[in-house]
Each structure stands twice: as structure tokens, then as C-alpha cells.
PDB file of C-alpha atoms in Angstrom:
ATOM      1  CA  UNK A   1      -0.645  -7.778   6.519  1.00 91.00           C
ATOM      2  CA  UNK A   2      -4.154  -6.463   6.196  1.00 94.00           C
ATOM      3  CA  UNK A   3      -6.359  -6.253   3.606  1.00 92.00           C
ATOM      4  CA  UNK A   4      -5.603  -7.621   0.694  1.00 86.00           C
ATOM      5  CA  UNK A   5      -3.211 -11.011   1.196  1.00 82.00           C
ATOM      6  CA  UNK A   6      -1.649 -11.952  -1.910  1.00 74.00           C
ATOM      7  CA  UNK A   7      -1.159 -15.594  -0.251  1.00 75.00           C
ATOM      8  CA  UNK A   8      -5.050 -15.383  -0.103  1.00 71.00           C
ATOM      9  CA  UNK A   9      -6.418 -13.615  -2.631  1.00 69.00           C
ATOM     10  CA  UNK A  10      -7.746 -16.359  -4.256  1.00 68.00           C
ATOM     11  CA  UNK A  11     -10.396 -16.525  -1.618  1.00 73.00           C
ATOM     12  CA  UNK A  12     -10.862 -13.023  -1.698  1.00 70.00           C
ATOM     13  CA  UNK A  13     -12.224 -13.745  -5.577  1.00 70.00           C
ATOM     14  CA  UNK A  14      -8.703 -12.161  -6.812  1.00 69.00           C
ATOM     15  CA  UNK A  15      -7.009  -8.573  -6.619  1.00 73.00           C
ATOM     16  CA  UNK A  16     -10.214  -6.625  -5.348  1.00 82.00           C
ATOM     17  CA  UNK A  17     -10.146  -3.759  -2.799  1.00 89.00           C
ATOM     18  CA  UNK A  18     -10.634  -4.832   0.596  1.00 90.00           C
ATOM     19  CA  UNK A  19     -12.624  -2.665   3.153  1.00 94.00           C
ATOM     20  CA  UNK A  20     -14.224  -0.639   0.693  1.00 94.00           C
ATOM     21  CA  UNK A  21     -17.640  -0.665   2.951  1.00 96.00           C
ATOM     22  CA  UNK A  22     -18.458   0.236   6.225  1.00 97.00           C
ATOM     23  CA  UNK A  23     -18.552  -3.137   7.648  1.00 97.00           C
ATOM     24  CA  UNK A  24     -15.346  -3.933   6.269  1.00 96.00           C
ATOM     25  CA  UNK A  25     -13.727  -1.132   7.087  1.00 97.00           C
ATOM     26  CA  UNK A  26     -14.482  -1.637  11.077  1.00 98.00           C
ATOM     27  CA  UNK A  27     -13.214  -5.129  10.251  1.00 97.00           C
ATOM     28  CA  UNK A  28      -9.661  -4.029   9.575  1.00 97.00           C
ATOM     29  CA  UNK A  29      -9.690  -0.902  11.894  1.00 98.00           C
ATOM     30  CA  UNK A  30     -10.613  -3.754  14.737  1.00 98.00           C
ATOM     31  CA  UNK A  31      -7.548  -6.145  13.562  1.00 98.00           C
ATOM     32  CA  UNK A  32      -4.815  -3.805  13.653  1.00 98.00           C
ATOM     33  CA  UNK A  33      -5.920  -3.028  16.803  1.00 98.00           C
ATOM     34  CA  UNK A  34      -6.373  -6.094  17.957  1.00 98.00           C
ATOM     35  CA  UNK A  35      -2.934  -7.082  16.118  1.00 98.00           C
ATOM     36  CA  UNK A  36      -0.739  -3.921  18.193  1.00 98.00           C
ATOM     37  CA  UNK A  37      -2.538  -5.288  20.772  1.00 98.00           C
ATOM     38  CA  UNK A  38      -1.367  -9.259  20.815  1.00 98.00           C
ATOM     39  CA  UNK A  39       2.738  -7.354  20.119  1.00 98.00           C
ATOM     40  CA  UNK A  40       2.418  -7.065  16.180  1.00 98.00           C
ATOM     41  CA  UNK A  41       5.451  -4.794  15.520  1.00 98.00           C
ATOM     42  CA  UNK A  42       4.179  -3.360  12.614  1.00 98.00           C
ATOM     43  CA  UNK A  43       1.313  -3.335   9.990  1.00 98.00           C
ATOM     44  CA  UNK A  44       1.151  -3.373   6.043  1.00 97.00           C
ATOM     45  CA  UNK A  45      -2.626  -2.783   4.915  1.00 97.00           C
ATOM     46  CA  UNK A  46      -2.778  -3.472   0.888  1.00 94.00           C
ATOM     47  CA  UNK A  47      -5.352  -2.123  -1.503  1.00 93.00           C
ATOM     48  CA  UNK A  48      -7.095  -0.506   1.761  1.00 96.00           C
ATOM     49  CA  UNK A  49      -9.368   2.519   0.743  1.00 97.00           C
ATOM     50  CA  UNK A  50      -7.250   5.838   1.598  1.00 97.00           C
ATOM     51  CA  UNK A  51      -9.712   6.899   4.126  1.00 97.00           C
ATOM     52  CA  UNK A  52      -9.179   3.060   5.508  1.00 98.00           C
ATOM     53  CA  UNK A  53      -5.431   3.176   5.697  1.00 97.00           C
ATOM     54  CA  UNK A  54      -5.783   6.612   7.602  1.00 97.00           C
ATOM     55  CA  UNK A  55      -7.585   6.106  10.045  1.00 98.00           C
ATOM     56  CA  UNK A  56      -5.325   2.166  10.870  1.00 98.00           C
ATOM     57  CA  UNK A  57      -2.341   4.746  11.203  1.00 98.00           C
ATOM     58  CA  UNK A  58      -4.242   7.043  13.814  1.00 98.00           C
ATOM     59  CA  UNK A  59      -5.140   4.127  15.615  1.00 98.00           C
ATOM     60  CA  UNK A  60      -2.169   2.494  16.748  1.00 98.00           C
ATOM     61  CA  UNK A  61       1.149   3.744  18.112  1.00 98.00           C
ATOM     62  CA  UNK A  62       3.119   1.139  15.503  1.00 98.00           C
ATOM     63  CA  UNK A  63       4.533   1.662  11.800  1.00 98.00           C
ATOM     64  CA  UNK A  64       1.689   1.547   9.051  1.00 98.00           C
ATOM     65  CA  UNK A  65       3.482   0.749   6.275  1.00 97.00           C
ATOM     66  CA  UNK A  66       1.278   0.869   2.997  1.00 96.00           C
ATOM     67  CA  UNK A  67       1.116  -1.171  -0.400  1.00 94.00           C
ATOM     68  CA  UNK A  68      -1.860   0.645  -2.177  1.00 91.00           C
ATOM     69  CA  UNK A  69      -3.248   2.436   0.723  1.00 95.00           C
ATOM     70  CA  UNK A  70      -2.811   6.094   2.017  1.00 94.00           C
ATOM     71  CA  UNK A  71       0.152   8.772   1.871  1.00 94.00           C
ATOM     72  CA  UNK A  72      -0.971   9.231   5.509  1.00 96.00           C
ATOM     73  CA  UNK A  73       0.898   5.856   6.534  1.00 97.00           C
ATOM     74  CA  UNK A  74       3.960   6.033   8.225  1.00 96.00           C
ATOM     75  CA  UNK A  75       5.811   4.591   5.123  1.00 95.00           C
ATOM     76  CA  UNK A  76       5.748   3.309   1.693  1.00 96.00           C
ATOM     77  CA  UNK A  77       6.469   0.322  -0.060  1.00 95.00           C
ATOM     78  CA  UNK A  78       6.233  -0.907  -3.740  1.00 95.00           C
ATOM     79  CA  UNK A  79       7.965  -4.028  -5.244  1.00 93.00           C
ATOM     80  CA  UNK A  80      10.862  -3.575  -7.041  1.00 95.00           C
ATOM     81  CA  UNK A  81       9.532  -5.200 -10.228  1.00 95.00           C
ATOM     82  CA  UNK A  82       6.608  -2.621 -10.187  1.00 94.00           C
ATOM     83  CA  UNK A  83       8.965   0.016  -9.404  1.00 95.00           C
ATOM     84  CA  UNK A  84      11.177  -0.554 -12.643  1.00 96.00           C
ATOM     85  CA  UNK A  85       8.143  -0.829 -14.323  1.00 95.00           C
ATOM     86  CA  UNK A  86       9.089  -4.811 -15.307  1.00 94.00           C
ATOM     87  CA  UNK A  87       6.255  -6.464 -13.880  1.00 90.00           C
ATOM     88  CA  UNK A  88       4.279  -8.435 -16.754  1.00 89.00           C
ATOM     89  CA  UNK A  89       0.454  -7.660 -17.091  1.00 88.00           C
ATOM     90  CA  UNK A  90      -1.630  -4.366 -16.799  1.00 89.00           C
ATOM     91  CA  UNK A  91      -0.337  -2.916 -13.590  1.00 90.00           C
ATOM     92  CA  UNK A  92      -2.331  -2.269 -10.435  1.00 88.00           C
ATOM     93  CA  UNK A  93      -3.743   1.131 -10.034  1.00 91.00           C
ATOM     94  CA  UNK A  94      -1.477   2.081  -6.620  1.00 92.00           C
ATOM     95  CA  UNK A  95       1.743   0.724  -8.877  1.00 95.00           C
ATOM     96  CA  UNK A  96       4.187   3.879 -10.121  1.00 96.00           C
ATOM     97  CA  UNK A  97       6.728   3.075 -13.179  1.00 96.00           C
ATOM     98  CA  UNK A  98       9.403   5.263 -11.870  1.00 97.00           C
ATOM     99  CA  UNK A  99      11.992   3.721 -13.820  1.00 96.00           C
ATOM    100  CA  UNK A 100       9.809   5.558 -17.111  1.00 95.00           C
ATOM    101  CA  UNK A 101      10.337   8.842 -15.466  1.00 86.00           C
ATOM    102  CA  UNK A 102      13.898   8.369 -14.791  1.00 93.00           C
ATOM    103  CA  UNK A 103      15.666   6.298 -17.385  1.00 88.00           C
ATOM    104  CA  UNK A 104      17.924   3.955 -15.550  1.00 94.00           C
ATOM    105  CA  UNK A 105      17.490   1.798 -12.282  1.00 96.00           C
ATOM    106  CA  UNK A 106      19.509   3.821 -10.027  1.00 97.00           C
ATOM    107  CA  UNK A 107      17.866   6.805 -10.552  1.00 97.00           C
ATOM    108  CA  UNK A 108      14.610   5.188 -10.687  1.00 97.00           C
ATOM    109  CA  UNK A 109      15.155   4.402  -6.277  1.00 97.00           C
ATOM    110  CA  UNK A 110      16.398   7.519  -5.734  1.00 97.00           C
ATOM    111  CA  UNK A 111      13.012   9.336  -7.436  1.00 97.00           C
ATOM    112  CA  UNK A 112      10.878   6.426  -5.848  1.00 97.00           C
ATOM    113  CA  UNK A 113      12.673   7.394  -2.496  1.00 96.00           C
ATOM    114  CA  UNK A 114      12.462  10.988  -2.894  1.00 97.00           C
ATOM    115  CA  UNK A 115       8.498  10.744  -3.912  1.00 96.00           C
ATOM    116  CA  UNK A 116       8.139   8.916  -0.608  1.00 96.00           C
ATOM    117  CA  UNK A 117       9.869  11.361   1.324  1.00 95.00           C
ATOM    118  CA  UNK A 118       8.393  14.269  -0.167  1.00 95.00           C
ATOM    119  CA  UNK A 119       4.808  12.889  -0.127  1.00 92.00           C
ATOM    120  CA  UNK A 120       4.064  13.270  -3.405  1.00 94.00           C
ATOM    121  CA  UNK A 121       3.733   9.121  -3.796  1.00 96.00           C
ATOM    122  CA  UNK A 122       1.553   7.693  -4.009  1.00 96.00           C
ATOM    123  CA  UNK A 123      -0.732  10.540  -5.348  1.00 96.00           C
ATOM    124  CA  UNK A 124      -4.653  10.399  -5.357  1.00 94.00           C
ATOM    125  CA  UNK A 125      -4.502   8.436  -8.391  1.00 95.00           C
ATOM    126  CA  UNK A 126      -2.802   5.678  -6.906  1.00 95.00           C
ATOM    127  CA  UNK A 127      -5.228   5.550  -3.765  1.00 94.00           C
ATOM    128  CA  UNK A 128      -8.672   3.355  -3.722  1.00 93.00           C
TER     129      UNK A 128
END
């Protein structure tokens, strides 16, 4: 998990962008690295600038699976709750209701699934 650590964000001073300048940014690009390196399997930047999140996934040779990050990771992944559009509170800017588009919760996977697939989630307005 890079970026931004739910189980820490209270030290990062809440839910705040994480790499957004060029000293951060070499920060994370040198932990995943240095992560594939010691036998991480895979990696999940969160709230990692799109330009960020790119460049992790061109550097190592494991999954990049993003939470607010870049279509250009290897995969996708949103929590359910934000998914169904259920979660309480304003909603984070990389979060998609899909369950609005679609009308029912089993439709509302097979759109989220389908927007992964087809690259069209998340879209430049769910990127930092």
C-alpha cells in the first residue's frame, strides 16, 4: 500500500494526496521499487497523482493495482460501499456511484467491471 494509508492517515493530516511534488513523488517511485525488490507481490498506490501511479506501473514487473490513482495501472479497485454509492459523507473525488447509473446492485458490478475493462474508469475526473 503506497501513498495514502488509511491505517495512517491521521499522520498524514487526513485524506490528502500523497506524492503530489517532486520529492514525494521519487519517494514512492523508490518504495515500490524497493518493495518488488524485498518479494512484495503486488502494489496498491492510493490517492497517487496519475502521472505518479504511471510511472510505479512502468517501473516494476508486479501488479499495480490502483485506489485513486491512474487508468494506466494494471487493475482497479473501489470499495463496495463507494461502488453502490452507500458510503456516508461527501465522497472522494476518485469514488464512482455506479449503482446511480445502473439501478440495482447486480448491475451496478457488472458496469463497474465493464468500466474497468474497457478503460473508461476511472476517467480524468477521478484522477489527482
Amino acid at each position: 500500500h503506497l501513498g495514502l494509508t488509511p491505517q495512517a492517515v491521521n499522520a498524514f493530516g487526513g485524506y490528502r494526496v500523497q506524492g503530489k511534488d517532486e520529492k514525494g513523488a521519487r519517494e514512492l517511485l523508490d518504495a515500490a521499487v524497493a518493495l518488488e525488490k524485498a518479494g512484495a507481490a503486488m502494489l496498491l498506490p492510493e490517492c497517487v497523482p496519475r502521472a505518479v501511479s504511471a510511472e510505479i506501473t512502468a517501473a516494476v514487473n508486479i501488479p499495480v493495482t490502483g485506489i485513486g490513482a491512474a487508468p494506466e495501472c494494471d487493475g482497479q479497485v473501489l470499495v463496495m460501499h463507494d461502488m453502490l454509492g452507500i458510503s456516508p459523507g461527501k465522497p472522494a473525488r476518485f469514488v464512482r456511484d455506479f449503482m446511480a447509473d445502473t439501478g440495482d446492485m447486480r448491475a451496478a458490478f457488472k458496469a463497474y467491471d465493464a468500466a474497468v475493462k474497457d478503460g473508461s474508469f476511472p476517467a480524468d475526473e477521478h484522477c489527482f
